[in-house]
Amino acid sequence: MDWMLLGALALLLLSTAMALALAVCYRQVQHLRQEMAGMARRLSNQADDIAGLCSAALSVDQRLVQSEKRLGDLFDWMESQKTQEKLNQPYHSAIDLIRRGGDVAQLVSQCGISREEAALLLRLHGGDQ
């Protein structure tokens, strides 16, 4: 009988130890579930943040493309103005020469324009000459 009592006592102790181990494991599982839920919330928030950042980056990229296009248009316009200024330069030189008393022959030789252009400029800018 003593052996049976000892066996029952050992079985009771073993069952108690297993119940305690099971309780500890259950608490750890509950803690891990809470931790996992918190991480899932943080992950969801971070995914929302990333989506917002991507949207903002796309908007900035679109504005950058528009700005680059406008800048290119401005450069093209500046180049056309430079070209136009170069094309008009003989006429500016010719008008200055007319104001200083130049005649058709001087306009043709010094400004490289035709006689007809020189005569027209002389009429337009020559005043009383």
PDB file of C-alpha atoms in Angstrom, residues 23-116:
ATOM      1  CA  ALA A  23      -0.864  27.472 -17.372  1.00  0.00           C
ATOM      2  CA  VAL A  24       2.529  29.089 -18.060  1.00  0.00           C
ATOM      3  CA  CYS A  25       2.361  28.043 -21.714  1.00  0.00           C
ATOM      4  CA  TYR A  26      -1.193  29.378 -21.980  1.00  0.00           C
ATOM      5  CA  ARG A  27      -0.088  32.754 -20.559  1.00  0.00           C
ATOM      6  CA  GLN A  28       2.819  32.883 -22.992  1.00  0.00           C
ATOM      7  CA  VAL A  29       0.519  32.074 -25.904  1.00  0.00           C
ATOM      8  CA  GLN A  30      -1.890  34.832 -24.798  1.00  0.00           C
ATOM      9  CA  HIS A  31       1.015  37.287 -24.476  1.00  0.00           C
ATOM     10  CA  LEU A  32       2.341  36.308 -27.912  1.00  0.00           C
ATOM     11  CA  ARG A  33      -1.130  36.726 -29.432  1.00  0.00           C
ATOM     12  CA  GLN A  34      -1.399  40.230 -27.961  1.00  0.00           C
ATOM     13  CA  GLU A  35       2.067  41.058 -29.230  1.00  0.00           C
ATOM     14  CA  MET A  36       1.187  39.710 -32.666  1.00  0.00           C
ATOM     15  CA  ALA A  37      -2.025  41.782 -32.753  1.00  0.00           C
ATOM     16  CA  GLY A  38      -0.027  44.902 -31.849  1.00  0.00           C
ATOM     17  CA  MET A  39       2.503  44.158 -34.579  1.00  0.00           C
ATOM     18  CA  ALA A  40      -0.298  43.596 -37.081  1.00  0.00           C
ATOM     19  CA  ARG A  41      -1.740  47.029 -36.194  1.00  0.00           C
ATOM     20  CA  ARG A  42       1.669  48.658 -36.554  1.00  0.00           C
ATOM     21  CA  LEU A  43       2.225  46.884 -39.856  1.00  0.00           C
ATOM     22  CA  SER A  44      -1.150  48.093 -41.097  1.00  0.00           C
ATOM     23  CA  ASN A  45      -0.327  51.659 -40.024  1.00  0.00           C
ATOM     24  CA  GLN A  46       3.038  51.456 -41.746  1.00  0.00           C
ATOM     25  CA  ALA A  47       1.405  50.139 -44.911  1.00  0.00           C
ATOM     26  CA  ASP A  48      -0.960  53.131 -44.821  1.00  0.00           C
ATOM     27  CA  ASP A  49       2.017  55.460 -44.313  1.00  0.00           C
ATOM     28  CA  ILE A  50       3.862  53.891 -47.242  1.00  0.00           C
ATOM     29  CA  ALA A  51       0.785  54.238 -49.451  1.00  0.00           C
ATOM     30  CA  GLY A  52       0.555  57.921 -48.497  1.00  0.00           C
ATOM     31  CA  LEU A  53       4.241  58.454 -49.209  1.00  0.00           C
ATOM     32  CA  CYS A  54       3.927  56.745 -52.587  1.00  0.00           C
ATOM     33  CA  SER A  55       0.974  58.945 -53.453  1.00  0.00           C
ATOM     34  CA  ALA A  56       2.888  62.064 -52.417  1.00  0.00           C
ATOM     35  CA  ALA A  57       5.949  60.930 -54.381  1.00  0.00           C
ATOM     36  CA  LEU A  58       3.800  60.405 -57.471  1.00  0.00           C
ATOM     37  CA  SER A  59       2.352  63.896 -57.085  1.00  0.00           C
ATOM     38  CA  VAL A  60       5.825  65.398 -56.689  1.00  0.00           C
ATOM     39  CA  ASP A  61       7.013  63.437 -59.728  1.00  0.00           C
ATOM     40  CA  GLN A  62       4.126  64.777 -61.823  1.00  0.00           C
ATOM     41  CA  ARG A  63       4.871  68.345 -60.720  1.00  0.00           C
ATOM     42  CA  LEU A  64       8.551  67.809 -61.487  1.00  0.00           C
ATOM     43  CA  VAL A  65       7.705  66.596 -64.998  1.00  0.00           C
ATOM     44  CA  GLN A  66       5.470  69.651 -65.509  1.00  0.00           C
ATOM     45  CA  SER A  67       8.212  71.960 -64.233  1.00  0.00           C
ATOM     46  CA  GLU A  68      10.788  70.340 -66.504  1.00  0.00           C
ATOM     47  CA  LYS A  69       8.457  70.775 -69.474  1.00  0.00           C
ATOM     48  CA  ARG A  70       7.852  74.428 -68.606  1.00  0.00           C
ATOM     49  CA  LEU A  71      11.580  74.968 -68.150  1.00  0.00           C
ATOM     50  CA  GLY A  72      12.247  73.361 -71.536  1.00  0.00           C
ATOM     51  CA  ASP A  73       9.597  75.595 -73.111  1.00  0.00           C
ATOM     52  CA  LEU A  74      11.256  78.639 -71.528  1.00  0.00           C
ATOM     53  CA  PHE A  75      14.667  77.598 -72.859  1.00  0.00           C
ATOM     54  CA  ASP A  76      13.168  77.110 -76.316  1.00  0.00           C
ATOM     55  CA  TRP A  77      11.532  80.543 -76.119  1.00  0.00           C
ATOM     56  CA  MET A  78      14.831  82.119 -75.009  1.00  0.00           C
ATOM     57  CA  GLU A  79      16.650  80.477 -77.900  1.00  0.00           C
ATOM     58  CA  SER A  80      14.022  81.721 -80.342  1.00  0.00           C
ATOM     59  CA  GLN A  81      14.402  85.223 -78.903  1.00  0.00           C
ATOM     60  CA  LYS A  82      18.173  85.036 -79.331  1.00  0.00           C
ATOM     61  CA  THR A  83      17.718  83.814 -82.898  1.00  0.00           C
ATOM     62  CA  GLN A  84      15.181  86.539 -83.613  1.00  0.00           C
ATOM     63  CA  GLU A  85      17.520  89.132 -82.139  1.00  0.00           C
ATOM     64  CA  LYS A  86      20.334  87.887 -84.370  1.00  0.00           C
ATOM     65  CA  LEU A  87      18.033  88.015 -87.376  1.00  0.00           C
ATOM     66  CA  ASN A  88      16.968  91.566 -86.524  1.00  0.00           C
ATOM     67  CA  GLN A  89      20.514  92.729 -85.780  1.00  0.00           C
ATOM     68  CA  PRO A  90      21.244  93.920 -89.351  1.00  0.00           C
ATOM     69  CA  TYR A  91      18.136  96.071 -89.218  1.00  0.00           C
ATOM     70  CA  HIS A  92      19.132  97.581 -85.861  1.00  0.00           C
ATOM     71  CA  SER A  93      22.564  98.361 -87.234  1.00  0.00           C
ATOM     72  CA  ALA A  94      20.992  99.784 -90.383  1.00  0.00           C
ATOM     73  CA  ILE A  95      18.578 101.971 -88.392  1.00  0.00           C
ATOM     74  CA  ASP A  96      21.474 103.294 -86.296  1.00  0.00           C
ATOM     75  CA  LEU A  97      23.400 104.043 -89.497  1.00  0.00           C
ATOM     76  CA  ILE A  98      20.361 105.850 -90.963  1.00  0.00           C
ATOM     77  CA  ARG A  99      20.060 107.972 -87.795  1.00  0.00           C
ATOM     78  CA  ARG A 100      23.711 108.907 -88.196  1.00  0.00           C
ATOM     79  CA  GLY A 101      23.048 110.036 -91.766  1.00  0.00           C
ATOM     80  CA  GLY A 102      23.890 106.921 -93.791  1.00  0.00           C
ATOM     81  CA  ASP A 103      22.583 106.433 -97.326  1.00  0.00           C
ATOM     82  CA  VAL A 104      21.423 103.379 -99.334  1.00  0.00           C
ATOM     83  CA  ALA A 105      24.930 102.478-100.533  1.00  0.00           C
ATOM     84  CA  GLN A 106      26.345 102.559 -97.007  1.00  0.00           C
ATOM     85  CA  LEU A 107      23.454 100.447 -95.733  1.00  0.00           C
ATOM     86  CA  VAL A 108      24.015  97.810 -98.428  1.00  0.00           C
ATOM     87  CA  SER A 109      27.784  97.648 -97.927  1.00  0.00           C
ATOM     88  CA  GLN A 110      27.959  97.857 -94.137  1.00  0.00           C
ATOM     89  CA  CYS A 111      24.812  95.956 -93.066  1.00  0.00           C
ATOM     90  CA  GLY A 112      24.614  93.304 -95.782  1.00  0.00           C
ATOM     91  CA  ILE A 113      21.010  94.044 -96.751  1.00  0.00           C
ATOM     92  CA  SER A 114      19.546  94.416-100.240  1.00  0.00           C
ATOM     93  CA  ARG A 115      19.076  97.820-101.928  1.00  0.00           C
ATOM     94  CA  GLU A 116      15.295  97.430-101.613  1.00  0.00           C
TER      95      GLU A 116
END
